[in-house]
Every structure is written in C-alpha cells, then in structure tokens.
Coordinates of C-alpha atoms in Angstrom, one line a residue:
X82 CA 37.5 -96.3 -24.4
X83 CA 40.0 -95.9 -27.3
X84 CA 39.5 -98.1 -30.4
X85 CA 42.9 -100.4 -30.3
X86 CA 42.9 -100.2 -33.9
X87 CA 44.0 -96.5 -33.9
X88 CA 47.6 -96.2 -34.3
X89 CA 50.0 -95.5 -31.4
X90 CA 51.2 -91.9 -30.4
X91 CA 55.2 -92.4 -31.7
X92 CA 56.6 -91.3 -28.4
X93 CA 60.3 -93.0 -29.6
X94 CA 63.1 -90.9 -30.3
X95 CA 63.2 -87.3 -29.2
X96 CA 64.6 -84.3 -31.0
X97 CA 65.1 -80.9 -29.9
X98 CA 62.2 -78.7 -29.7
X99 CA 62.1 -76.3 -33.1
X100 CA 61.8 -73.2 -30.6
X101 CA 65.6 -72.3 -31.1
X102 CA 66.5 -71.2 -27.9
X103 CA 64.7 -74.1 -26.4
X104 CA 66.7 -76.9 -25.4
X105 CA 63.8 -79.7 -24.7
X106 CA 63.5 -82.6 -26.0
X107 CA 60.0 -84.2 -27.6
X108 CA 58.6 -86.8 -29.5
X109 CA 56.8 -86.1 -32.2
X110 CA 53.3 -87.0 -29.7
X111 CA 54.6 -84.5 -27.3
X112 CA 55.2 -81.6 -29.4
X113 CA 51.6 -80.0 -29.8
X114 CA 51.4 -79.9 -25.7
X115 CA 54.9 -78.5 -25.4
X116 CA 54.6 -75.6 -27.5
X117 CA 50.9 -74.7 -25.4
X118 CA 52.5 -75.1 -22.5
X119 CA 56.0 -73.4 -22.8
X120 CA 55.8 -71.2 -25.5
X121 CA 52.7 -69.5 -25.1
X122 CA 53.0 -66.8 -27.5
X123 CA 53.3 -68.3 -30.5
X124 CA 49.4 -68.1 -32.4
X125 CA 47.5 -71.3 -32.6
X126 CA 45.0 -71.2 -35.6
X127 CA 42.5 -74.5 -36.0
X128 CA 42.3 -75.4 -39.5
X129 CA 40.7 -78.3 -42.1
X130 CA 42.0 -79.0 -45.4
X131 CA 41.7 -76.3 -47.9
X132 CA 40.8 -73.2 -45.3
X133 CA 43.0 -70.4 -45.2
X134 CA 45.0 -69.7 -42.1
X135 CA 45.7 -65.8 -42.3
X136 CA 48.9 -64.8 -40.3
X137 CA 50.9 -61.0 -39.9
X138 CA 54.4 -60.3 -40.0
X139 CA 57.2 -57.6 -39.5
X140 CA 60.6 -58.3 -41.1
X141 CA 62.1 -57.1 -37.4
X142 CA 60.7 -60.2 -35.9
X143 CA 63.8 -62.4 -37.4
X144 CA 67.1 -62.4 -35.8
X145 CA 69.8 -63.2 -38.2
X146 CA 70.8 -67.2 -38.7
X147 CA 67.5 -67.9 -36.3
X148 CA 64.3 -69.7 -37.3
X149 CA 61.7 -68.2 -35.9
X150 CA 57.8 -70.0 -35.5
X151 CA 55.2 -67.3 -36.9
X152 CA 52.1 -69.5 -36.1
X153 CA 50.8 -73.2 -35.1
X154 CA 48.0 -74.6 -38.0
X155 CA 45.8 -77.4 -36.2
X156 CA 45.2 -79.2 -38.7
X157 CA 41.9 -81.0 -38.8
X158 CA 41.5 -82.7 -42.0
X159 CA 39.2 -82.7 -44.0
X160 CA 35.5 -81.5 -44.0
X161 CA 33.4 -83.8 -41.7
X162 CA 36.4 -86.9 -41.1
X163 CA 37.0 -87.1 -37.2
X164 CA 40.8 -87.3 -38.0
X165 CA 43.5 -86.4 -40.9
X166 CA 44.5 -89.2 -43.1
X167 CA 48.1 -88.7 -41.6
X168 CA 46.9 -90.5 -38.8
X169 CA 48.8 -88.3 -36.0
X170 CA 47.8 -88.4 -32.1
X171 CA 49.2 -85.5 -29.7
X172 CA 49.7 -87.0 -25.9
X173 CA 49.1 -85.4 -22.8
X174 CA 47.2 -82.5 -23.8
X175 CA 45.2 -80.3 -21.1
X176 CA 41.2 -80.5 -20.8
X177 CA 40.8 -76.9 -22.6
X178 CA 43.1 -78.6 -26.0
X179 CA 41.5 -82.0 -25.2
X180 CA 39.5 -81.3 -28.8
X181 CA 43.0 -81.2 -30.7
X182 CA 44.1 -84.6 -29.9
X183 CA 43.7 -86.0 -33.6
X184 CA 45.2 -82.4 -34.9
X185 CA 48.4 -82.2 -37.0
X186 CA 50.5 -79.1 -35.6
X187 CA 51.9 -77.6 -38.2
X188 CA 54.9 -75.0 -37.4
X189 CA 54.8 -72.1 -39.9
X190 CA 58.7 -71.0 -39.9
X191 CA 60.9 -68.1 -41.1
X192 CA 64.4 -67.1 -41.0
X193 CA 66.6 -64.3 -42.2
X194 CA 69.8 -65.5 -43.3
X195 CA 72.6 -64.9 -46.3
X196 CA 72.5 -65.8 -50.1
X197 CA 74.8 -67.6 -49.8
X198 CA 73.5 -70.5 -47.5
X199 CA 72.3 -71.8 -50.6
X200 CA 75.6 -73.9 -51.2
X201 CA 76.3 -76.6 -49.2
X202 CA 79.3 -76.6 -47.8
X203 CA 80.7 -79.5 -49.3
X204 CA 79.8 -78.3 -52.8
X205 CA 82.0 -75.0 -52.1
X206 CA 85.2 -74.6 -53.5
X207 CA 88.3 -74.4 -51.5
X208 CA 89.6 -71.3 -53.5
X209 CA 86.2 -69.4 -52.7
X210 CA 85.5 -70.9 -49.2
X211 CA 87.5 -68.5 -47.1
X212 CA 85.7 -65.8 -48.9
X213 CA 82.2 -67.1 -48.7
X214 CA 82.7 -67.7 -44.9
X215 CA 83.6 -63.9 -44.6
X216 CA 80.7 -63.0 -46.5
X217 CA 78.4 -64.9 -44.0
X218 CA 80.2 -62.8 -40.7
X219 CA 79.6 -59.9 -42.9
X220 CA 75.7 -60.8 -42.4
X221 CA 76.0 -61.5 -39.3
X222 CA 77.3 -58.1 -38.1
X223 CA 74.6 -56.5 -40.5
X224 CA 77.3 -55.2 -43.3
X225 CA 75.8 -57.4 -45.8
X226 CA 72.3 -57.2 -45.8
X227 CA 72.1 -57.2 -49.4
X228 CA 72.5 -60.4 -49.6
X229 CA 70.2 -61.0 -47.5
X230 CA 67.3 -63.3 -47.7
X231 CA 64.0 -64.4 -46.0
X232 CA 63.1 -67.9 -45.9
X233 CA 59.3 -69.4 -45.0
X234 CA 58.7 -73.4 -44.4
X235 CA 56.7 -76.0 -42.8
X236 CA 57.6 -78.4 -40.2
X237 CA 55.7 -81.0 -38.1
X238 CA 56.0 -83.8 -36.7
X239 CA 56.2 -87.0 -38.8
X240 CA 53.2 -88.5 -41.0
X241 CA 52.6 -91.4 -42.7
X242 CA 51.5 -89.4 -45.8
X243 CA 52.8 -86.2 -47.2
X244 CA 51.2 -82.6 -46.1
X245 CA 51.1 -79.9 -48.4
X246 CA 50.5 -76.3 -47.6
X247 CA 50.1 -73.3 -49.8
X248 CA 52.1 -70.0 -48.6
X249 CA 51.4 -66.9 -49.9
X250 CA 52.6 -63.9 -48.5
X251 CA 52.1 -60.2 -49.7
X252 CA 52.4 -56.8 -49.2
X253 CA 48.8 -54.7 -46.9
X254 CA 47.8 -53.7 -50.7
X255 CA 48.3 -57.3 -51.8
X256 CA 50.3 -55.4 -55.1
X257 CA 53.4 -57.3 -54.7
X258 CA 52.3 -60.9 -53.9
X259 CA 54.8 -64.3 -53.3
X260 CA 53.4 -67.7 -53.1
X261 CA 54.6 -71.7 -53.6
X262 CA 53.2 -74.7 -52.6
X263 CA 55.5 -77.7 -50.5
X264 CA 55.5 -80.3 -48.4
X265 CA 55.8 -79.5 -44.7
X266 CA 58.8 -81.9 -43.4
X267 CA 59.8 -83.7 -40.4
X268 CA 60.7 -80.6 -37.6
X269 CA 63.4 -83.2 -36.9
X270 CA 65.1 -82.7 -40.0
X271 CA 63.9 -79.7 -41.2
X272 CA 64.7 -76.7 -39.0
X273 CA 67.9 -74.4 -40.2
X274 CA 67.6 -73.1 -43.4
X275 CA 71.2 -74.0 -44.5
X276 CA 70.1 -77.6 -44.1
X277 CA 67.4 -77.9 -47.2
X278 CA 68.2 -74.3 -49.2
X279 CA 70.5 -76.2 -51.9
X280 CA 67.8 -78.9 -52.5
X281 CA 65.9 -75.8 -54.5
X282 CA 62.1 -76.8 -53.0
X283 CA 59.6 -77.2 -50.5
X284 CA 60.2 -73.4 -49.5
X285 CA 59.5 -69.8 -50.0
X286 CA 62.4 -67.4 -50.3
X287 CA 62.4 -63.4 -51.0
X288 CA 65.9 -61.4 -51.1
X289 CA 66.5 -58.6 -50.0
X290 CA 65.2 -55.9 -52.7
X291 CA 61.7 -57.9 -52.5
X292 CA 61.3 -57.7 -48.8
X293 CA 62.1 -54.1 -48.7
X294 CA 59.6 -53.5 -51.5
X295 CA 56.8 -55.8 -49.5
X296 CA 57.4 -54.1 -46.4
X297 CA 58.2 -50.4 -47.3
X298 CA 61.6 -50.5 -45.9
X299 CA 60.7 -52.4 -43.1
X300 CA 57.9 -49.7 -42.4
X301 CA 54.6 -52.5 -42.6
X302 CA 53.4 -55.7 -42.2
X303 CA 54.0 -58.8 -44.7
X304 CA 50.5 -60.7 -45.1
X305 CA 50.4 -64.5 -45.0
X306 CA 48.2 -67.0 -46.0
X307 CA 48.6 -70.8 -45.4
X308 CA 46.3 -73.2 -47.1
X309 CA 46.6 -76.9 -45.6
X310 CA 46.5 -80.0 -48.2
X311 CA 47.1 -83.7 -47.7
X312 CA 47.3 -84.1 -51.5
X313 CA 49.1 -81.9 -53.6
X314 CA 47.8 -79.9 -56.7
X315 CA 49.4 -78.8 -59.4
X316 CA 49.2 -74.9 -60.5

C-alpha cells in the first residue's frame, strides 16, 4: 500500500513529447514510460548522485535546427535514500521498469544549429534582421556551416528542487576536452535551442572549428560524461 504522505504523480497539464518528431502529449508522470515504450532506441543509463553516466556521439547524428535525445539518466539519488529529494513519481510503468518508479529521467539533449540563434529575435535590429534571417537559410541548406554550432542540455520533467548535472564531453584521446555544470530544466520549457541560447547558461556549446578538431572532421566519436547533482558545486 502506498504511504499517502508521498506526493502525487503531477499528471496536469501536458506538453509535447521532447522527441521532435513526436507529436504526443505527456505529463511530466508520463514521460519516463513514454519514451520506453515509443522510442526504444534512445540509451537508458540508471544513475545516483555523483556517478558518471558515460555516453558516445557522432556529429552526423544532428540534423540541422533539431534537438536530438543522446541518452535517458535514471536518476536515483543519492547513495542508500529510496527516492531523490526532488520527490518525482513516473506512472504507469511496465513490471520489467517497475524499479524506476521513484527515478528522475533526465533527457541528455543536443542540437546543431547557427551562431546566430544566440539573439533573440526581439533584441535584433531591423537594419540587420533581413540579413541575419538569410544567414540562418544559409545553415539550413549547409552553405554556412561555419557558423555552425553544437549545443548539449538537460531537460526533465519538473522538480521541486533544482538538478544539476556535470557535462563533459571530449575528444577518444580525451586531448581536447569541454565541460560546464547547469541546471537541467523543465522539458516543457526547455527544448529548442533558440529558446534559452541568449540567456548565456545552463548549457554547453562548441562551434564549429572545435567540433571539427574533437571529431577529426567528423571522422570519430565525441565522449560524454554526465555527472548527476541535486546541489550544485562550485568549480
């Protein structure tokens, strides 16, 4: 029987599942058993607070202007506590994920897009916004790509304390190495680039030079670690 006490899966308001192409609609209870269910090939990775989740990229895997989920972190808590402090609860889960009820899925995310989705639309000026608009088809159509540039956040579903990850992402020879810590944010907020890039923070962000140096032109793998907090640390 379930202690009345523990608080109620938030099953109110349902947002568009972060998968781009997919049009469902969750809650943030639902979310966890969604993403087993329908999108079966993105990596689910169990993790407590402070344990490195190690994930594998290629920069081919990002379609240009479209977030794309690199990995699920089950968040645990931490050590020997039965649930995370952010008191979460995923419903409807099958027998085999029963064990991940109390877990926080966090959404590792990516996204190629242009340099210039760091202004805000509204902060452009009218004399340069035609320009900056052909600058972004340029990218589209792939005659831009210098101005291209990578972008790696955290989404979940709402808490009622912050999460804190750790992203770190290098080259196979871990010689050219990229990290910063941030709060992951509501996935209902949270999910195109262009929406948080002006605020300056809780993201990682390469160009287009770094990339090609990390990968060899495209040639290898990008490392990733993740590191799970529910308090944040200062480097």
């Amino acid at each position: 029987m379930k202690d009345p006490s523990e608080p109620k899966p938030n099953t109110r308001n349902p947002w568009k599942c972060p998968i781009m192409r997919c049009p469902t609609m969750l809650s943030d209870s639902a979310l966890l058993d969604h993403l087993i269910a329908e999108h079966k090939c993105i990596d689910l990775k169990p993790v407590e607070a402070g344990e490195k989740a190690l994930l594998s990229f290629r920069e081919s895997i990002f379609p240009y202007g479209q977030p794309v989920c690199m990995g699920v972190l089950l968040y645990g808590g931490k050590g020997n506590q039965s649930s995370p402090g952010h008191s979460h609860r995923n419903s409807i889960l099958s027998a085999s994920f029963a064990a991940y009820e109390k877990h926080l899925p966090v959404l590792v995310m990516g996204c190629k897009t242009h340099l210039t989705d760091m202004l805000a639309d509204d902060e452009i000026p009218s004399e340069i916004y035609n320009d900056i608009c052909q600058r972004r088809d340029a990218a589209l159509n792939g005659s831009d790509r210098d101005k291209d540039i990578f972008v790696l956040w955290l989404i979940g579903p709402s808490t009622s304390r912050p999460v804190y990850g750790e992203v770190t992402i290098s080259d196979v020879d871990r010689i050219i190495v990229r990290g910063c810590r941030m709060q992951m944010h509501d996935f209902k907020d949270f999910l195109l680039p262009k929406s948080f890039l002006c605020n300056g923070e809780d993201y990682l962000m390469v160009n287009r030079p770094g990339m090609s140096l990390m990968t060899r032109n495209g040639e290898q793998d990008v490392e990733m670690e993740v590191v799970i907090e529910e308090e944040k640390t200062e480097i």
